[in-house]
Coordinates of C-alpha atoms and ligand atoms in Angstrom, one line a residue:
X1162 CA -18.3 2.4 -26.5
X1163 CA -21.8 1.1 -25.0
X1164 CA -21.1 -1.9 -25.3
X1165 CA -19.6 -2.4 -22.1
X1166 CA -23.0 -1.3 -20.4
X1167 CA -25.3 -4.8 -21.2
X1168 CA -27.5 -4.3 -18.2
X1169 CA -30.2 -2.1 -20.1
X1170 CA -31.7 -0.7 -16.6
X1171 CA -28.6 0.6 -15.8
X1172 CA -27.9 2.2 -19.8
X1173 CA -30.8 4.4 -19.2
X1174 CA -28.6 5.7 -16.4
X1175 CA -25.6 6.8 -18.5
X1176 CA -24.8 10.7 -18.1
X1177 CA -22.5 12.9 -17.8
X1178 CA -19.8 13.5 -15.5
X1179 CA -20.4 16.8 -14.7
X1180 CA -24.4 15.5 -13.9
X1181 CA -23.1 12.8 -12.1
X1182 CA -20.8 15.5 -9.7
X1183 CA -24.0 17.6 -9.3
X1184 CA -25.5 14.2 -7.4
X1185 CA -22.8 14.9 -4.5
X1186 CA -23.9 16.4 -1.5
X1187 CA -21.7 19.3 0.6
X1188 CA -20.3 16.6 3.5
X1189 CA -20.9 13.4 1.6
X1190 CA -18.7 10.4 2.9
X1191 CA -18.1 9.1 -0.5
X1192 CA -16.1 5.4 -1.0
X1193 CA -14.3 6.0 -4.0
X1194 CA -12.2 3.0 -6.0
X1195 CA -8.6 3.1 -6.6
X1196 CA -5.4 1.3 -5.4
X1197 CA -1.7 2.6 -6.3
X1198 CA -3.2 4.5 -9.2
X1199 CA -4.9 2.3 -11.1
X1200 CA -8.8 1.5 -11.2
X1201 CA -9.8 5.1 -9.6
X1202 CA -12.5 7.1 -11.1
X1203 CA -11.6 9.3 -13.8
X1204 CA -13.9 12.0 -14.7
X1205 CA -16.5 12.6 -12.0
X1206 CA -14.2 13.5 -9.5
X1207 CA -12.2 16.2 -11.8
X1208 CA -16.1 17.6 -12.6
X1209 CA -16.7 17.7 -8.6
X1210 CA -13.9 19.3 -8.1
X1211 CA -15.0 22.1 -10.9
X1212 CA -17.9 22.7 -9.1
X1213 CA -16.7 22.9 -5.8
X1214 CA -14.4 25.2 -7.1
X1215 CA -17.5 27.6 -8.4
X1216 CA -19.2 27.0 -5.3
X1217 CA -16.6 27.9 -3.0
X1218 CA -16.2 31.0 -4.6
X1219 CA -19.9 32.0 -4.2
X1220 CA -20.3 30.7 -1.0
X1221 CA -18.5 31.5 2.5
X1222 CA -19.9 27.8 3.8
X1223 CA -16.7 25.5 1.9
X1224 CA -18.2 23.2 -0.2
X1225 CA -15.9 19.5 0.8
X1226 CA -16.5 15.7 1.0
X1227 CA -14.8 13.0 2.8
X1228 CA -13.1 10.6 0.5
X1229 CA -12.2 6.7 1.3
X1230 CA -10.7 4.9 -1.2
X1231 CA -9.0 1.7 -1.7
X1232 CA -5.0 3.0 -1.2
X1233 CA -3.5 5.9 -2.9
X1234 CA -5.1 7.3 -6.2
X1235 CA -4.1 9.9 -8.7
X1236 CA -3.7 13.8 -9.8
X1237 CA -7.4 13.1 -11.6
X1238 CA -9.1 11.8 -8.0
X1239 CA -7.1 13.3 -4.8
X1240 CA -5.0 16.2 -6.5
X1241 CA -7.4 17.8 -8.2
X1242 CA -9.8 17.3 -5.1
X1243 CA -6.9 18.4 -2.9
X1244 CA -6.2 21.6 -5.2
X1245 CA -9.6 23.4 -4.6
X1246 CA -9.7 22.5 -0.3
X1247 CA -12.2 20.3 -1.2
X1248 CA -11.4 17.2 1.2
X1249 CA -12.3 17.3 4.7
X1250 CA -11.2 14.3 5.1
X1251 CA -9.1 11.3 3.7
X1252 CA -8.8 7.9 4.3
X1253 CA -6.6 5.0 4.2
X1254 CA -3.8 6.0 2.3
X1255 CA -2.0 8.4 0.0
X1256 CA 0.7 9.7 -1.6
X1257 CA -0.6 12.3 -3.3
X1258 CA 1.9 15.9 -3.2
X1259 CA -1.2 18.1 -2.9
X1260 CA -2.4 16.3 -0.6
X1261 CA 0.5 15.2 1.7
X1262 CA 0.8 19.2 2.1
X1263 CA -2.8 19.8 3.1
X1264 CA -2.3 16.9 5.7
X1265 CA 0.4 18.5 6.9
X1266 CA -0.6 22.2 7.0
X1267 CA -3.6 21.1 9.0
X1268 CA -6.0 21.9 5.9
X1269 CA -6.9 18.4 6.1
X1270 CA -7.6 15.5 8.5
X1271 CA -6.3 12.3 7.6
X1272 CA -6.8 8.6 9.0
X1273 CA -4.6 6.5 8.6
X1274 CA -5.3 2.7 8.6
X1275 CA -3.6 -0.7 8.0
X1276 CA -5.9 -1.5 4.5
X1277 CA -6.6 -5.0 6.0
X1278 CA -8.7 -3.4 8.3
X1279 CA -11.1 -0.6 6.6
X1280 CA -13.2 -2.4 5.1
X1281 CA -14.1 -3.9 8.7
X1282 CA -14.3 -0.8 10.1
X1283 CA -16.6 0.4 7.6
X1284 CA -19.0 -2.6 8.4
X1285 CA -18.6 -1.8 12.4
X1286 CA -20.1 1.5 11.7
X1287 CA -16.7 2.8 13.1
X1288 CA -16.5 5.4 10.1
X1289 CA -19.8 6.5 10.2
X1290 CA -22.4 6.4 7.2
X1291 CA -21.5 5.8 3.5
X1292 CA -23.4 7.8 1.3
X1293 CA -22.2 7.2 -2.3
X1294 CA -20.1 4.8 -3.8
X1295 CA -17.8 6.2 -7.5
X1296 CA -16.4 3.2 -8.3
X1297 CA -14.4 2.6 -12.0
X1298 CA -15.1 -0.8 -13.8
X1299 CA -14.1 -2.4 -16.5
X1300 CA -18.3 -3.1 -17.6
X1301 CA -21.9 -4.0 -16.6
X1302 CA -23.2 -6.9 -17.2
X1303 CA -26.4 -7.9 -18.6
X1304 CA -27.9 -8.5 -14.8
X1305 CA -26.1 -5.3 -13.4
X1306 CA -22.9 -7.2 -11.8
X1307 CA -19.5 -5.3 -12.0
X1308 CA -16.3 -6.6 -14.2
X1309 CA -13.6 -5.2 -11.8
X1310 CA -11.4 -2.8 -13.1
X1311 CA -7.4 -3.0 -12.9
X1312 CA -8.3 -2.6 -8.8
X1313 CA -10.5 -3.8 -6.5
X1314 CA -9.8 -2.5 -3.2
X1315 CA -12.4 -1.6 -0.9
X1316 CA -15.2 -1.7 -4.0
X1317 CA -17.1 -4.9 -2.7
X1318 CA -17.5 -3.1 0.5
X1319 CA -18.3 0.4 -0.9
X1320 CA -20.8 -1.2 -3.5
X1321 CA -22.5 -3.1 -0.5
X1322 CA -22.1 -0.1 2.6
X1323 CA -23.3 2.8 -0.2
X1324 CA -26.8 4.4 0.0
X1325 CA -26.0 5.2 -3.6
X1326 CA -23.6 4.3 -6.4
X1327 CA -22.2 6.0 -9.2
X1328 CA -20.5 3.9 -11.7
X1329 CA -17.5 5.2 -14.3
X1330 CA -17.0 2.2 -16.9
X1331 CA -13.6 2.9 -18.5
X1332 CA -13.9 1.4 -22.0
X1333 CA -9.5 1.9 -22.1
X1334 CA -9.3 -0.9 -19.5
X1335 CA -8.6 -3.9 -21.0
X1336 CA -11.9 -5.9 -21.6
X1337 CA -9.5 -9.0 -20.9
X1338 CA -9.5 -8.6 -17.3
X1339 CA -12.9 -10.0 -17.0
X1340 CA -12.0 -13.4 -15.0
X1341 CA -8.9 -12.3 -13.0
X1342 CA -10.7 -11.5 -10.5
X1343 CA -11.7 -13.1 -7.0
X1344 CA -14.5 -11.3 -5.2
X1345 CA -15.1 -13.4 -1.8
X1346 CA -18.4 -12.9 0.2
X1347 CA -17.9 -15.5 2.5
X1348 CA -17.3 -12.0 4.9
X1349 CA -19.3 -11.2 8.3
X1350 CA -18.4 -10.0 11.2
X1351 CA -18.0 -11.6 14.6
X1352 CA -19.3 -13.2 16.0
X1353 CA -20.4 -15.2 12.8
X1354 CA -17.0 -15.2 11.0
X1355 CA -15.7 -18.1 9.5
X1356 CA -12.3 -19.5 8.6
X1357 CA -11.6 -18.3 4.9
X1358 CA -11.0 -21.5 2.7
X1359 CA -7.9 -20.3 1.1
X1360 CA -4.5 -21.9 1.5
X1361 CA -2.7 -21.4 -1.7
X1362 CA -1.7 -17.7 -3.1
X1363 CA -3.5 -19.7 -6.4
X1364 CA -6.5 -20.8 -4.8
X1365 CA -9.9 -19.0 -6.2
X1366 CA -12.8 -18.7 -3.2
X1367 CA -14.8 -16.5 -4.9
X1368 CA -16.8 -14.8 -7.6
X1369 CA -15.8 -13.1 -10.7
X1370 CA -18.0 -10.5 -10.6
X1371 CA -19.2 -8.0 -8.3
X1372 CA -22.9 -7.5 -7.2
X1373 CA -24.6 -4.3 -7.6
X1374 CA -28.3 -3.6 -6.6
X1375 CA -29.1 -1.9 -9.9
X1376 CA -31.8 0.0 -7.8
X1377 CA -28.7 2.0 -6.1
X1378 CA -26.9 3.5 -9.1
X1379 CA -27.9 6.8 -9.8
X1380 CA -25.6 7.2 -12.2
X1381 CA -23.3 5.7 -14.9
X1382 CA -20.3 7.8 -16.6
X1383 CA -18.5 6.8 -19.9
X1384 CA -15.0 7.6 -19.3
X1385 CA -11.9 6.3 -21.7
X1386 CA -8.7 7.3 -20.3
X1387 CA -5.7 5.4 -19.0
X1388 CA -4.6 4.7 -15.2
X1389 CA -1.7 7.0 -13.6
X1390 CA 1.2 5.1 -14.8
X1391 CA 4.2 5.5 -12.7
X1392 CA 7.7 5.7 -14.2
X1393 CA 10.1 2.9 -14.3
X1394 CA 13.3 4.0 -12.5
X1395 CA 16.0 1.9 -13.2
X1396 CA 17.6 0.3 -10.2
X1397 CA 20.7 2.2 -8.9
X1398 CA 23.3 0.8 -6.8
X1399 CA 22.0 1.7 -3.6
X1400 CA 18.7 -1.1 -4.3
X1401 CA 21.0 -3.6 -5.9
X1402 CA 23.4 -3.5 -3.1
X1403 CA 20.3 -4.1 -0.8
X1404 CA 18.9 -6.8 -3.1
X1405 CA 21.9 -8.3 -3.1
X1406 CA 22.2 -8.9 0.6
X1407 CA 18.8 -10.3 0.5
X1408 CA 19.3 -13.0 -1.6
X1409 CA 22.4 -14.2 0.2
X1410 CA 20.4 -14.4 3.4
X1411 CA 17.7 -16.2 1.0
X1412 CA 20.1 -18.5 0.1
X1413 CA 21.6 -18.8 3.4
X1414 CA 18.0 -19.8 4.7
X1415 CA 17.2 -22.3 2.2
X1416 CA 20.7 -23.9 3.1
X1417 CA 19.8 -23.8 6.5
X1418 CA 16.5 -25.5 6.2
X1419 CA 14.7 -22.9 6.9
X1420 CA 13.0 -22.1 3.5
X1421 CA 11.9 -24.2 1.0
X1422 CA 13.8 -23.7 -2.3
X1423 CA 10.6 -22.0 -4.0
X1424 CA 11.1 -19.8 -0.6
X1425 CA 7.5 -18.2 0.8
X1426 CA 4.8 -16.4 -1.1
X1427 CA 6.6 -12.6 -1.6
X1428 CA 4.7 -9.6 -0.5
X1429 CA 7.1 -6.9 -1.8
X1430 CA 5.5 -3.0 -1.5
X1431 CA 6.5 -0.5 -4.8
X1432 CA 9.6 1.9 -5.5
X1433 CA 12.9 1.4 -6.3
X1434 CA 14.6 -1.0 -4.2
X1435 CA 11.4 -3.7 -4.0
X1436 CA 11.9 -3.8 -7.4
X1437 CA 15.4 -4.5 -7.5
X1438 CA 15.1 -7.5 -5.1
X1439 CA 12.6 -8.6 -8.1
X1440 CA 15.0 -8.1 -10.4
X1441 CA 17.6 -9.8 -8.5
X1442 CA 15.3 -12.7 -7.4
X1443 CA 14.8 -13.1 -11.4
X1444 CA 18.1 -13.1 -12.3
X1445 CA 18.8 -15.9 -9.5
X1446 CA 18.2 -19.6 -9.6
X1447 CA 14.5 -19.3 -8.4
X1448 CA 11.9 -21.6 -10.1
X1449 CA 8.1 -21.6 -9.0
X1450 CA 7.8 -19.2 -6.5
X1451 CA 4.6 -17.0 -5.5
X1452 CA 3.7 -14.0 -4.8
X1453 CA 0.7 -12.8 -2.1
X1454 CA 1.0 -9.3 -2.2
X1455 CA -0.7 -5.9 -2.6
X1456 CA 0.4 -4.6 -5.9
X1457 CA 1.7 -6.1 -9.3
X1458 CA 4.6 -4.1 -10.3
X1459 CA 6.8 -4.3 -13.5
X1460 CA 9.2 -6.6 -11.9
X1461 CA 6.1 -9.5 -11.0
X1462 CA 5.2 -9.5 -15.0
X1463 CA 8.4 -9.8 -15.8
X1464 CA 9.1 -13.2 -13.0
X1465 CA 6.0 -14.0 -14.4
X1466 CA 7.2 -14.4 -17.9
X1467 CA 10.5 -16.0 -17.1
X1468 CA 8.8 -18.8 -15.0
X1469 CA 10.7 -17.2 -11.4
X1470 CA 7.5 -16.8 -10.0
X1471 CA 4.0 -19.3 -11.3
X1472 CA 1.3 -17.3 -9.7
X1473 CA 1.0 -13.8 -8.4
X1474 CA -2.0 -12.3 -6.0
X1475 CA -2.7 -8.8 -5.5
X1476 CA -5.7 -6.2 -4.7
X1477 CA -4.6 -4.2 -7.8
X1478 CA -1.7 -3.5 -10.8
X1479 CA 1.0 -0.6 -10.5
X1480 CA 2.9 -0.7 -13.7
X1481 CA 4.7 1.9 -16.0
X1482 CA 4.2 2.8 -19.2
X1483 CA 6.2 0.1 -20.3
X1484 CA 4.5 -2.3 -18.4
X1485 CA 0.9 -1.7 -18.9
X1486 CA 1.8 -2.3 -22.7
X1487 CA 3.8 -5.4 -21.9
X1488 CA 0.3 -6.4 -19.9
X1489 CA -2.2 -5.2 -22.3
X1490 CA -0.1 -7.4 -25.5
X1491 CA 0.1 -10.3 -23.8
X1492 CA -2.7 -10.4 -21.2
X1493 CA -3.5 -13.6 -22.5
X1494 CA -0.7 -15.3 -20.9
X1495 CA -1.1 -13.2 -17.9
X1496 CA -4.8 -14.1 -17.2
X1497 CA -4.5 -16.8 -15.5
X1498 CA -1.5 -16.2 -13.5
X1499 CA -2.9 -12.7 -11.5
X1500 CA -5.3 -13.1 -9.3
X1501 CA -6.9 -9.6 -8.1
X1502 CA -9.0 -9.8 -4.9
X1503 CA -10.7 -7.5 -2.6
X1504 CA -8.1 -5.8 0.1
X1505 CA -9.4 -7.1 3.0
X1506 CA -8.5 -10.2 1.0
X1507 CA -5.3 -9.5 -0.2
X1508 CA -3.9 -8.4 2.8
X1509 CA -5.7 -10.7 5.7
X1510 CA -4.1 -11.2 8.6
X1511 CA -5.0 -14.7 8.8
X1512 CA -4.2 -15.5 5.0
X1513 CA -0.5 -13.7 5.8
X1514 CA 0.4 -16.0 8.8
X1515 CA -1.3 -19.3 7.3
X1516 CA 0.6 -18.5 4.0
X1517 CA 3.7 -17.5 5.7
X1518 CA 4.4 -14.4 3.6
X1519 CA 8.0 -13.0 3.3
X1520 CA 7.3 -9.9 3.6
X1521 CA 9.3 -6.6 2.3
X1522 CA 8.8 -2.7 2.9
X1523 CA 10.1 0.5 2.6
X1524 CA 11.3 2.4 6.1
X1525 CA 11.8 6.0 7.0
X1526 CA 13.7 5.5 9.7
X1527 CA 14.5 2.5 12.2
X1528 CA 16.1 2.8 15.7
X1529 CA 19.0 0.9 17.1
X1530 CA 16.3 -1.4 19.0
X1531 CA 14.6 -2.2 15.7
X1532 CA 11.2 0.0 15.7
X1533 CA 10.2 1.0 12.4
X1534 CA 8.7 4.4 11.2
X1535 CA 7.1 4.2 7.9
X1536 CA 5.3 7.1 7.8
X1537 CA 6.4 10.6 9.3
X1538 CA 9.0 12.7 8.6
X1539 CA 11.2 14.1 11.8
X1540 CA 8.0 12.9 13.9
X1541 CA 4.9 15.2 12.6
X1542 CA 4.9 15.1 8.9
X1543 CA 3.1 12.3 6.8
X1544 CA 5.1 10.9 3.7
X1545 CA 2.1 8.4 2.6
X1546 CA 0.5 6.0 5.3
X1547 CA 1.6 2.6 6.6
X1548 CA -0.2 1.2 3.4
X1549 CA -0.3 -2.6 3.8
X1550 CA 3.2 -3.1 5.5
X1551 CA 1.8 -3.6 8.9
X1552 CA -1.2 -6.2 7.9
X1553 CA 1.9 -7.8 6.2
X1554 CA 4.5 -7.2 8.4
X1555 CA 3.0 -8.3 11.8
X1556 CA 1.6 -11.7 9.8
X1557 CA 4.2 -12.8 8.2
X1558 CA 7.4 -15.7 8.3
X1559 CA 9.2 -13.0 7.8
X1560 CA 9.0 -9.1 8.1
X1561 CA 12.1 -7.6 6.2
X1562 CA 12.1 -3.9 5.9
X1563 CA 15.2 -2.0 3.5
X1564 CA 15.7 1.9 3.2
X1565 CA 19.4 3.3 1.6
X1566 CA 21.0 3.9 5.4
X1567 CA 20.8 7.7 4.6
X1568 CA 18.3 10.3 3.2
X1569 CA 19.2 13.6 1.5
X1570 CA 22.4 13.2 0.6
X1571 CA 23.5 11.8 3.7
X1572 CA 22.6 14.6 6.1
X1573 CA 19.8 12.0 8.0
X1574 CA 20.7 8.7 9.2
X1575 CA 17.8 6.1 8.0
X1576 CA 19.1 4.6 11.5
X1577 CA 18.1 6.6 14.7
X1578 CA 18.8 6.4 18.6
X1579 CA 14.9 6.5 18.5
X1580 CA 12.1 6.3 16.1
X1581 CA 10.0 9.7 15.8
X1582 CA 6.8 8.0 15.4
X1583 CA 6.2 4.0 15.6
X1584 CA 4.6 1.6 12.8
X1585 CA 5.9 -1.1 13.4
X1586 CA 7.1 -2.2 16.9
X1587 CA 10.5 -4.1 17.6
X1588 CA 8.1 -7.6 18.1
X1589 CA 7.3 -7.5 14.3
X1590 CA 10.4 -6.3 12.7
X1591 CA 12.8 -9.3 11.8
X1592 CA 15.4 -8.0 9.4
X1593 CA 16.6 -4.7 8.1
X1594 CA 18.2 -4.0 5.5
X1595 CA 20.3 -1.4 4.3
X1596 CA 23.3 -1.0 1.3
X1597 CA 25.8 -1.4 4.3
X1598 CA 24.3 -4.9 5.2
X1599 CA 21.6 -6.8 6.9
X1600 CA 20.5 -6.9 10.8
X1601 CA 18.8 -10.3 11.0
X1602 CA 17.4 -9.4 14.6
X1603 CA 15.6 -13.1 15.2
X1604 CA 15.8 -14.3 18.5
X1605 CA 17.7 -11.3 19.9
X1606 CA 16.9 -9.5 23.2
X1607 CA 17.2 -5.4 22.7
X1608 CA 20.6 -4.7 23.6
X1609 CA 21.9 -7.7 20.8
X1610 CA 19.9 -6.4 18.4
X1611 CA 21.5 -2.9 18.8
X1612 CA 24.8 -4.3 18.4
X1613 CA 23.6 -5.8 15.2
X1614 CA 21.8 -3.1 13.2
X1615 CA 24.9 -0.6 14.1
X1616 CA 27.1 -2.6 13.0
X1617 CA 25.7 -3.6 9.7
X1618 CA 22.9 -1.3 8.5
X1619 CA 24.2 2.2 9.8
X1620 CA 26.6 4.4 7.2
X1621 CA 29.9 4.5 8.9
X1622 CA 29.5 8.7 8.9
X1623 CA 26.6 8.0 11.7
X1624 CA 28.1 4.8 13.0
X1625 CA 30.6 6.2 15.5
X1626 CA 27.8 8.6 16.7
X1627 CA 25.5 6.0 17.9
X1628 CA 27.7 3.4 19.2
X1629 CA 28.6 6.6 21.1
X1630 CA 24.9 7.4 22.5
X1631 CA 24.2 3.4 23.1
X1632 CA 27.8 3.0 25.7
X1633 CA 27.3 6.1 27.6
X1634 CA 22.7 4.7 27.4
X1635 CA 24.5 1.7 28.7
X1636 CA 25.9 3.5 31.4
X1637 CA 23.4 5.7 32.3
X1638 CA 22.5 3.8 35.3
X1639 CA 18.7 3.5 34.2
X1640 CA 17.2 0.6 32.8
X1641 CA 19.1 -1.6 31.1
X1642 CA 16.9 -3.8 29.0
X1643 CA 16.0 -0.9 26.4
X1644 CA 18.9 1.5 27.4
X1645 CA 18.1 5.3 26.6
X1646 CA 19.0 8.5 27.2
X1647 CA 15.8 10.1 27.1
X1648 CA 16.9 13.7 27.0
X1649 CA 18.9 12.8 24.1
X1650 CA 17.0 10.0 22.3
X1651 CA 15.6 12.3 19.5
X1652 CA 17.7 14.9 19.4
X1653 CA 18.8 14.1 16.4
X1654 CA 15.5 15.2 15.0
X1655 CA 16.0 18.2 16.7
X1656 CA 19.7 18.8 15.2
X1657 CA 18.1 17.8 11.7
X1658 CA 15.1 20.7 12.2
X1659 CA 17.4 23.3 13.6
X1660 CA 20.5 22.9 11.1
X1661 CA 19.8 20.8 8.1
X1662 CA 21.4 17.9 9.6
X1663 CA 21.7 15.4 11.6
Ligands
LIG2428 O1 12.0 11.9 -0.6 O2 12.4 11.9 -3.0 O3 11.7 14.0 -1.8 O4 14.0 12.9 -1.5 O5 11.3 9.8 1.5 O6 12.3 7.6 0.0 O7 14.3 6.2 -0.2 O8 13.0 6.9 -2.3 O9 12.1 5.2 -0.7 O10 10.1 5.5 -2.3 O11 10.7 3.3 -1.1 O12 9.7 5.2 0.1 C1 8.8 4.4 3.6 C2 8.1 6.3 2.3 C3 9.9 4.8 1.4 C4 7.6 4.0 1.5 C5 8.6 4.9 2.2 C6 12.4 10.6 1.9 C7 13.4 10.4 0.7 C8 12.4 10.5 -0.4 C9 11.1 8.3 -0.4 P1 12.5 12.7 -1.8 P2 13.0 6.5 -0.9 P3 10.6 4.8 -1.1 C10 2.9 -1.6 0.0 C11 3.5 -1.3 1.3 C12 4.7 2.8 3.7 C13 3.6 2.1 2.9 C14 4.1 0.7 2.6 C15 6.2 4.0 2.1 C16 11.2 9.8 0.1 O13 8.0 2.7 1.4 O14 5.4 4.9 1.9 O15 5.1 0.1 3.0 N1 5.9 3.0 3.0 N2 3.3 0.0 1.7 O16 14.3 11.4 0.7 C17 13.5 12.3 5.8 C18 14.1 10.2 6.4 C19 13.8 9.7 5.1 C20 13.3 10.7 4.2 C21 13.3 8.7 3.3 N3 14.6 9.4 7.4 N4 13.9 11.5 6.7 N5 13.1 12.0 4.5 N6 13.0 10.0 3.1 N7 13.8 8.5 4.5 C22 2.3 -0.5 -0.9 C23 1.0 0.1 -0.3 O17 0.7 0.0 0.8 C24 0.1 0.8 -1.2

């Protein structure tokens, strides 16, 4: 389908993707699109991977690239990467099987990052050069702009940082997204930032399209195949016991006075139980509410179409089967109601607090003092990354995070004596949730807050265990404001490493 490549400079370009893999150098750092699985390139990284696979079977020098992308991709972009050792190393984010287990058998070196910030550090110069951009869109223009794909993550940044660009138009996106998006260059870095003009999730501050020096592509692949498309798990009871005790404390709030009835924009991150609280928000008496948030998932279309929510804002889509076919039938009424914009966008620290974004993430584990971990398992193993629950989670009105308050089948406790690895910090955690109930932990020292998230978020198999290890911390005769007992605080780990449980 050509005609999605108007710019006729850029159609002399077109190739294919196993030419355009041969244009990769050994060591590249290559800024690659894709956000939750959907806008990532398709085919060139696949053919990379296929001759990196050739190569590294001729050669005793490994044949490997750095990847940056926008957040987590697919089998197509990191797995198949992944599979032939052909990563040195990843950033911001994944959650990729393949390579979660390179990261943690030390095959690969992984960074990191809150997605906020990359695209700033990119501009420092704190990552070091960017030599090619492979960024999916949805078509070229006549002048050589970009219609954005169902993503847009770091691609205004790539496109702009790249000594060269390689461009995959996908002709299966839908050729309706052209106009939801909101590219803003009002960027720059310090000192000559300015305040970004934005003070509605519905507000647009920027362009359509995005710019692309035509002299920079070296390449332009045809590819026609649809984004990763997770499954739709039905929520169990587990995530509608935990939606359920958020929306009491929603209503609670708004009876209180301290939300408004349409309550604060909602940043909710994927999975199971953030849907549910979608579900559940849906099913309530909610009219007119917004969302400012990372990722549209099933649940936001379907608030969406019931009026629940007027206006949703997001870096990128993660739907199901189901839901990329409700999206694709009726994009017409979705068009003007989604807003994609670039992640430093998206998820701005400034936007979050001026916005006052409820916000609501997954946890691994959180300790009786309120710390969250997000990210490692038992200390030293990466699940994913902290993703955009920190840029929301430190910014926001509200920082709620939920978990089931065990993990397989009941032999960890999701609540600990102590965290194995921090994310986010007892000053930014404000709730926790679990199916046993909610700690609101707002204006409570330490010690209070222990009382409350043993009491209402720890399964009563574990609860006896640590009111146990808090009364004897208390009487330790050490420090009282955090009380520990540091010989014992992560033994639990320990017990769960050397027997199975905890
Ligand atoms: O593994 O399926 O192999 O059993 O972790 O756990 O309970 O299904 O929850 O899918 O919501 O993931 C924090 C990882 C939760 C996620 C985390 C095991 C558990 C299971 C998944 P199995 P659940 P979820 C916006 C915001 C960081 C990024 C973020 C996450 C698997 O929410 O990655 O917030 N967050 N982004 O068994 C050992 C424990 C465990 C445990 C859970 N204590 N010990 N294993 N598991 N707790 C989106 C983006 O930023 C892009």
């Amino acid at each position: 389908d050509t005609s999605r490549i108007l710019c006729p400079v850029l159609s002399q370009r077109i190739m294919s993707a196993e030419e355009a893999a041969e244009l990769i150098p050994a060591g590249a750092n290559v800024g690659m699109s894709g956000f939750t699985g959907a806008g990532y390139p398709k085919a060139v990284p696949g053919a990379l991977a296929e001759r990196i696979r050739h190569l590294n079977a001729e050669n005793t020098k490994p044949f490997r690239i750095n990847v940056w992308t926008g957040a987590s991709t697919a089998p197509e972009l990191d797995g198949v990467l992944a599979e032939v050792d052909g990563i040195e190393m990843r950033l911001p984010f994944q959650s990729d099987p393949i390579c979660r287990s390179r990261i943690n058998n030390g095959t690969m070196d992984y960074v990191d990052y809150h997605l906020s910030e990359v695209s700033q550090y990119a501009w420092s110069g704190f990552l070091g050069k960017m030599d090619i951009a492979l960024i999916e869109v949805a078509g070229i223009r006549e002048d050589g702009s970009l219609i954005p794909s169902s993503s847009i993550g770091n691609n205004k940044t790539w496109i702009e940082q790249a000594d060269k660009i390689i461009l995959e138009v996908n002709s299966r996106q839908n050729a309706k997204l052209e106009g939801m998006h909101d590219i803003y260059y009002g960027t720059a870095l310090p000192p000559n930032r300015k305040p970004i003009m934005l003070t509605d999730p519905a507000d647009r501050i920027g362009e359509q399209y995005l710019a692309c020096p035509p002299e920079k592509v070296i390449a332009v692949v045809e590819t026609a195949a649809p984004d990763r498309n997770s499954p739709f798990k039905p929520s169990d009871d587990v995530s509608k016991k935990i939606a359920g005790h958020i929306l009491e404390f929603f209503n609670r709030e708004i009876e209180l006075g301290r939300l408004p009835k349409e309550l604060l924009p909602i940043q909710s991150g994927v999975g199971n139980i953030p849907n549910a609280v979608l579900e559940g928000l849906d099913a309530g008496p909610y009219k007119g509410l917004t969302a400012f948030t990372e990722v549209i998932q099933d649940g936001m279309l379907k608030m969406l179409k019931s009026g629940t929510l007027k206006v949703a804002s997001a870096t990128a889509f993660s739907l199901s089967p189901d839901g990329i076919k409700e999206f694709d039938e009726n994009i017409d009424f979705y068009r003007d109601k989604i807003i994609l914009r670039q992640q430093d966008i998206s998820n701005h620290p400034e936007l979050a607090r001026r916005l006052g974004v409820i916000a609501m993430n997954g946890l691994i584990e959180a300790d009786i003092y309120g710390n969250v971990n997000s990210t490692h398992i038992m200390g030293t193993r990466m699940m994913n990354g902290i993703g955009g629950s920190g840029d929301f989670a430190r910014n926001g009105y509200l920082s709620i995070f939920v978990s089931p308050s065990t993990a397989k089948g009941g032999a960890i406790s999701a609540i600990v004596p102590m965290v194995s690895h921090v994310d986010h910090t007892e000053h930014d955690v404000k709730i926790i949730v679990t199916e046993q109930g909610l700690a609101d932990l707002r204006g409570l020292s330490p010690r209070q807050r222990a009382h409350e998230i043993i009491n209402n978020c720890a399964h009563p198999d574990f609860r006896p265990a640590l009111i146990d290890y808090y009364e004897r911390a208390l009487h330790s005769g050490r420090g009282m404001h955090t009380p520990h007992l540091l010989e014992e605080a992560l033994s639990w780990h320990q017990r769960y490493e050397e027997t199975g449980q905890m």
